[in-house]
Amino acid sequence: MVRAGLRMVVESDPGMEVVGEAADGREAVAVARRTRPDIVLMDISMPRLDGLAAARELLAVPSPPKVITLTTFDTDENLHAALRAGTSGFLLKVSPPEQLIEAIRVVHAGDALLDPAVTRRVIASFAGRAEPRPSPALAELTPRELEVLRLLARGRTNAEIARELYVGEATVKTHVARVLMKLSLRDRAQAVVFAYETGVVSPGAA
């Protein structure tokens, strides 16, 4: 029923097509490798191979699809595991259909998306963690790139960053791309985790 519902939601958008379905993680990996989709909607809880392990397998190959994880459990453990697996989005199954469609669009465009409720959990979860661990890779960033990373980690969109820094949105996109490249990060979701773990930003910062 869940897969049928997801198919109906996705195919309600004329620009999207469902090219495959799978009942478990192992089948999901096989179907994705055969059909080579742009986006994979991956349930975290699945038999044979869980969604996080399946995502890691898919993302370990050249030119992988982008993965959006779906779960009924918005626990910190699931969230951090999904982000570290390299997924580009994290949505709760109770999210409205239009939010799922928007998530697919955002992730396909190269950004990362977290459920708004989950974004707050990401920030809050770092409050009780150990001291941040500075990374030598930060020395590779220019002052402007470091500023962009701070704003990105606070949940700002490219348009919002552009307004705050009085630059064009295309310039922000270039800065974000360079930050990800220099830090060897997959996408914005990974950048958020990196920024908090290395002390670039701290919970409660505006």
mmCIF file of C-alpha atoms in Angstrom:
data_model
loop_
_atom_site.group_PDB
_atom_site.id
_atom_site.type_symbol
_atom_site.label_atom_id
_atom_site.label_comp_id
_atom_site.label_asym_id
_atom_site.label_seq_id
_atom_site.Cartn_x
_atom_site.Cartn_y
_atom_site.Cartn_z
ATOM 1 C CA MET A 1 0.000 0.000 0.000
ATOM 2 C CA VAL A 2 2.854 2.349 0.804
ATOM 3 C CA ARG A 3 4.496 1.780 -2.580
ATOM 4 C CA ALA A 4 1.175 2.201 -4.396
ATOM 5 C CA GLY A 5 0.561 5.453 -2.561
ATOM 6 C CA LEU A 6 4.022 6.766 -3.368
ATOM 7 C CA ARG A 7 3.584 5.851 -7.036
ATOM 8 C CA MET A 8 0.287 7.747 -7.185
ATOM 9 C CA VAL A 9 1.840 10.835 -5.596
ATOM 10 C CA VAL A 10 4.940 10.828 -7.811
ATOM 11 C CA GLU A 11 3.097 10.156 -11.050
ATOM 12 C CA SER A 12 0.601 12.931 -10.282
ATOM 13 C CA ASP A 13 3.402 15.231 -11.450
ATOM 14 C CA PRO A 14 3.644 15.176 -15.258
ATOM 15 C CA GLY A 15 7.409 15.636 -15.115
ATOM 16 C CA MET A 16 8.040 12.511 -13.041
ATOM 17 C CA GLU A 17 7.891 8.802 -13.804
ATOM 18 C CA VAL A 18 8.262 5.777 -11.522
ATOM 19 C CA VAL A 19 10.631 3.347 -13.251
ATOM 20 C CA GLY A 20 10.750 0.626 -10.612
ATOM 21 C CA GLU A 21 9.597 -0.671 -7.233
ATOM 22 C CA ALA A 22 11.126 -3.029 -4.681
ATOM 23 C CA ALA A 23 9.834 -4.874 -1.632
ATOM 24 C CA ASP A 24 13.156 -5.037 0.241
ATOM 25 C CA GLY A 25 16.585 -3.450 0.324
ATOM 26 C CA ARG A 26 18.374 -6.099 -1.694
ATOM 27 C CA GLU A 27 15.764 -5.895 -4.448
ATOM 28 C CA ALA A 28 15.951 -2.089 -4.313
ATOM 29 C CA VAL A 29 19.674 -2.156 -5.081
ATOM 30 C CA ALA A 30 19.131 -4.559 -8.000
ATOM 31 C CA VAL A 31 16.232 -2.547 -9.454
ATOM 32 C CA ALA A 32 18.104 0.739 -9.134
ATOM 33 C CA ARG A 33 21.191 -0.664 -10.844
ATOM 34 C CA ARG A 34 19.046 -2.007 -13.675
ATOM 35 C CA THR A 35 16.849 1.062 -14.237
ATOM 36 C CA ARG A 36 19.399 3.791 -13.273
ATOM 37 C CA PRO A 37 16.868 6.283 -11.852
ATOM 38 C CA ASP A 38 17.649 9.908 -11.050
ATOM 39 C CA ILE A 39 16.086 9.623 -7.578
ATOM 40 C CA VAL A 40 15.504 6.692 -5.238
ATOM 41 C CA LEU A 41 12.862 6.932 -2.492
ATOM 42 C CA MET A 42 14.201 4.531 0.139
ATOM 43 C CA ASP A 43 12.346 3.296 3.210
ATOM 44 C CA ILE A 44 14.750 2.930 6.158
ATOM 45 C CA SER A 45 12.956 -0.124 7.563
ATOM 46 C CA MET A 46 12.995 -2.972 5.020
ATOM 47 C CA PRO A 47 13.609 -6.742 5.159
ATOM 48 C CA ARG A 48 16.762 -8.537 3.931
ATOM 49 C CA LEU A 49 18.761 -5.310 3.671
ATOM 50 C CA ASP A 50 17.727 -2.140 5.499
ATOM 51 C CA GLY A 51 17.358 1.135 3.642
ATOM 52 C CA LEU A 52 20.530 2.707 5.008
ATOM 53 C CA ALA A 53 22.691 -0.246 3.982
ATOM 54 C CA ALA A 54 20.991 -0.278 0.564
ATOM 55 C CA ALA A 55 21.631 3.467 0.196
ATOM 56 C CA ARG A 56 25.313 3.009 1.026
ATOM 57 C CA GLU A 57 25.600 0.330 -1.678
ATOM 58 C CA LEU A 58 23.894 2.518 -4.286
ATOM 59 C CA LEU A 59 25.946 5.598 -3.428
ATOM 60 C CA ALA A 60 29.265 3.745 -3.537
ATOM 61 C CA VAL A 61 29.264 3.395 -7.324
ATOM 62 C CA PRO A 62 30.179 6.032 -9.947
ATOM 63 C CA SER A 63 27.357 8.400 -10.955
ATOM 64 C CA PRO A 64 24.951 7.148 -8.291
ATOM 65 C CA PRO A 65 21.301 8.173 -8.029
ATOM 66 C CA LYS A 66 20.298 10.641 -5.348
ATOM 67 C CA VAL A 67 18.576 8.993 -2.401
ATOM 68 C CA ILE A 68 15.714 10.372 -0.314
ATOM 69 C CA THR A 69 15.076 8.323 2.805
ATOM 70 C CA LEU A 70 11.536 7.855 4.113
ATOM 71 C CA THR A 71 10.727 6.800 7.644
ATOM 72 C CA THR A 72 8.001 6.810 10.258
ATOM 73 C CA PHE A 73 10.660 7.247 12.944
ATOM 74 C CA ASP A 74 12.283 10.681 13.102
ATOM 75 C CA THR A 75 14.854 9.555 15.686
ATOM 76 C CA ASP A 76 18.265 11.174 15.937
ATOM 77 C CA GLU A 77 19.864 7.778 15.304
ATOM 78 C CA ASN A 78 18.024 7.323 12.001
ATOM 79 C CA LEU A 79 18.690 10.903 10.969
ATOM 80 C CA HIS A 80 22.423 10.850 11.571
ATOM 81 C CA ALA A 81 22.783 7.419 9.995
ATOM 82 C CA ALA A 82 20.910 8.610 6.894
ATOM 83 C CA LEU A 83 23.010 11.753 6.567
ATOM 84 C CA ARG A 84 26.265 9.885 7.028
ATOM 85 C CA ALA A 85 25.184 7.291 4.482
ATOM 86 C CA GLY A 86 25.208 10.132 1.966
ATOM 87 C CA THR A 87 21.488 10.495 1.357
ATOM 88 C CA SER A 88 20.288 13.812 -0.044
ATOM 89 C CA GLY A 89 16.908 14.000 1.659
ATOM 90 C CA PHE A 90 15.105 12.782 4.749
ATOM 91 C CA LEU A 91 11.309 12.876 4.961
ATOM 92 C CA LEU A 92 8.769 11.480 7.356
ATOM 93 C CA LYS A 93 6.090 9.250 5.827
ATOM 94 C CA VAL A 94 3.465 11.533 7.319
ATOM 95 C CA SER A 95 4.717 14.435 5.172
ATOM 96 C CA PRO A 96 2.033 15.802 2.821
ATOM 97 C CA PRO A 97 2.181 14.704 -0.863
ATOM 98 C CA GLU A 98 3.194 18.160 -2.086
ATOM 99 C CA GLN A 99 6.212 18.064 0.241
ATOM 100 C CA LEU A 100 7.350 14.780 -1.299
ATOM 101 C CA ILE A 101 7.049 16.223 -4.813
ATOM 102 C CA GLU A 102 9.002 19.314 -3.738
ATOM 103 C CA ALA A 103 11.660 17.115 -2.119
ATOM 104 C CA ILE A 104 12.167 15.232 -5.378
ATOM 105 C CA ARG A 105 12.466 18.488 -7.315
ATOM 106 C CA VAL A 106 14.913 20.016 -4.831
ATOM 107 C CA VAL A 107 17.133 16.944 -4.645
ATOM 108 C CA HIS A 108 17.097 16.480 -8.420
ATOM 109 C CA ALA A 109 18.235 20.097 -8.799
ATOM 110 C CA GLY A 110 21.308 19.299 -6.716
ATOM 111 C CA ASP A 111 20.271 20.552 -3.294
ATOM 112 C CA ALA A 112 19.518 18.549 -0.185
ATOM 113 C CA LEU A 113 16.267 18.484 1.706
ATOM 114 C CA LEU A 114 15.327 17.586 5.250
ATOM 115 C CA ASP A 115 11.831 17.498 6.631
ATOM 116 C CA PRO A 116 11.378 20.868 8.434
ATOM 117 C CA ALA A 117 10.693 19.038 11.699
ATOM 118 C CA VAL A 118 13.830 16.968 11.140
ATOM 119 C CA THR A 119 15.991 20.033 10.462
ATOM 120 C CA ARG A 120 15.214 21.295 13.953
ATOM 121 C CA ARG A 121 16.181 17.909 15.379
ATOM 122 C CA VAL A 122 19.533 18.005 13.570
ATOM 123 C CA ILE A 123 20.450 21.288 15.220
ATOM 124 C CA ALA A 124 19.093 20.333 18.623
ATOM 125 C CA SER A 125 20.827 16.953 18.599
ATOM 126 C CA PHE A 126 24.235 18.571 18.344
ATOM 127 C CA ALA A 127 23.624 20.574 21.533
ATOM 128 C CA GLY A 128 24.298 17.582 23.761
ATOM 129 C CA ARG A 129 27.205 16.153 21.811
ATOM 130 C CA ALA A 130 30.912 16.168 22.553
ATOM 131 C CA GLU A 131 33.161 19.095 21.800
ATOM 132 C CA PRO A 132 33.486 19.833 18.068
ATOM 133 C CA ARG A 133 36.526 18.517 16.232
ATOM 134 C CA PRO A 134 38.129 21.158 13.971
ATOM 135 C CA SER A 135 39.104 19.858 10.538
ATOM 136 C CA PRO A 136 42.331 20.771 8.688
ATOM 137 C CA ALA A 137 40.230 20.902 5.504
ATOM 138 C CA LEU A 138 38.675 24.168 6.708
ATOM 139 C CA ALA A 139 41.976 25.916 5.963
ATOM 140 C CA GLU A 140 41.260 25.330 2.268
ATOM 141 C CA LEU A 141 38.205 27.612 2.371
ATOM 142 C CA THR A 142 38.349 31.323 1.656
ATOM 143 C CA PRO A 143 36.733 33.667 4.219
ATOM 144 C CA ARG A 144 33.710 34.075 1.922
ATOM 145 C CA GLU A 145 33.361 30.306 1.438
ATOM 146 C CA LEU A 146 33.497 29.831 5.219
ATOM 147 C CA GLU A 147 30.762 32.425 5.587
ATOM 148 C CA VAL A 148 28.638 30.605 3.022
ATOM 149 C CA LEU A 149 29.170 27.327 4.896
ATOM 150 C CA ARG A 150 27.980 28.943 8.145
ATOM 151 C CA LEU A 151 24.818 30.263 6.521
ATOM 152 C CA LEU A 152 24.191 26.993 4.708
ATOM 153 C CA ALA A 153 24.491 25.092 7.993
ATOM 154 C CA ARG A 154 21.899 27.380 9.561
ATOM 155 C CA GLY A 155 19.399 26.276 6.938
ATOM 156 C CA ARG A 156 19.552 29.251 4.591
ATOM 157 C CA THR A 157 18.617 28.714 0.945
ATOM 158 C CA ASN A 158 20.817 30.023 -1.869
ATOM 159 C CA ALA A 159 18.448 32.950 -2.352
ATOM 160 C CA GLU A 160 18.584 33.829 1.358
ATOM 161 C CA ILE A 161 22.382 33.591 1.405
ATOM 162 C CA ALA A 162 22.553 35.840 -1.659
ATOM 163 C CA ARG A 163 20.434 38.489 0.074
ATOM 164 C CA GLU A 164 22.478 38.359 3.265
ATOM 165 C CA LEU A 165 25.802 38.637 1.438
ATOM 166 C CA TYR A 166 24.578 41.118 -1.209
ATOM 167 C CA VAL A 167 25.677 38.897 -4.094
ATOM 168 C CA GLY A 168 23.912 37.130 -6.945
ATOM 169 C CA GLU A 169 22.361 33.694 -6.477
ATOM 170 C CA ALA A 170 24.637 32.284 -9.188
ATOM 171 C CA THR A 171 27.639 33.453 -7.145
ATOM 172 C CA VAL A 172 26.287 31.642 -4.091
ATOM 173 C CA LYS A 173 25.846 28.445 -6.108
ATOM 174 C CA THR A 174 29.480 28.706 -7.184
ATOM 175 C CA HIS A 175 30.608 29.194 -3.577
ATOM 176 C CA VAL A 176 28.523 26.232 -2.381
ATOM 177 C CA ALA A 177 29.938 24.009 -5.132
ATOM 178 C CA ARG A 178 33.498 24.992 -4.188
ATOM 179 C CA VAL A 179 32.835 24.388 -0.487
ATOM 180 C CA LEU A 180 31.510 20.892 -1.209
ATOM 181 C CA MET A 181 34.423 20.130 -3.518
ATOM 182 C CA LYS A 182 37.126 21.383 -1.120
ATOM 183 C CA LEU A 183 35.640 19.519 1.834
ATOM 184 C CA SER A 184 34.902 16.363 -0.205
ATOM 185 C CA LEU A 185 31.220 16.483 0.758
ATOM 186 C CA ARG A 186 28.394 15.043 -1.291
ATOM 187 C CA ASP A 187 25.793 17.770 -0.772
ATOM 188 C CA ARG A 188 24.296 20.359 1.561
ATOM 189 C CA ALA A 189 23.031 17.783 4.049
ATOM 190 C CA GLN A 190 26.574 16.505 4.511
ATOM 191 C CA ALA A 191 27.791 20.103 4.824
ATOM 192 C CA VAL A 192 25.360 20.772 7.690
ATOM 193 C CA VAL A 193 26.673 17.775 9.643
ATOM 194 C CA PHE A 194 30.297 18.752 8.907
ATOM 195 C CA ALA A 195 29.740 22.356 10.023
ATOM 196 C CA TYR A 196 28.312 21.322 13.407
ATOM 197 C CA GLU A 197 30.806 18.525 14.035
ATOM 198 C CA THR A 198 33.785 20.788 13.320
ATOM 199 C CA GLY A 199 32.504 23.807 15.258
ATOM 200 C CA VAL A 200 31.966 26.094 12.249
ATOM 201 C CA VAL A 201 28.555 26.744 13.760
ATOM 202 C CA SER A 202 27.120 25.832 17.131
ATOM 203 C CA PRO A 203 23.578 24.999 18.247
ATOM 204 C CA GLY A 204 21.635 28.117 19.110
ATOM 205 C CA ALA A 205 23.586 30.352 16.710
ATOM 206 C CA ALA A 206 21.339 32.675 14.726
#
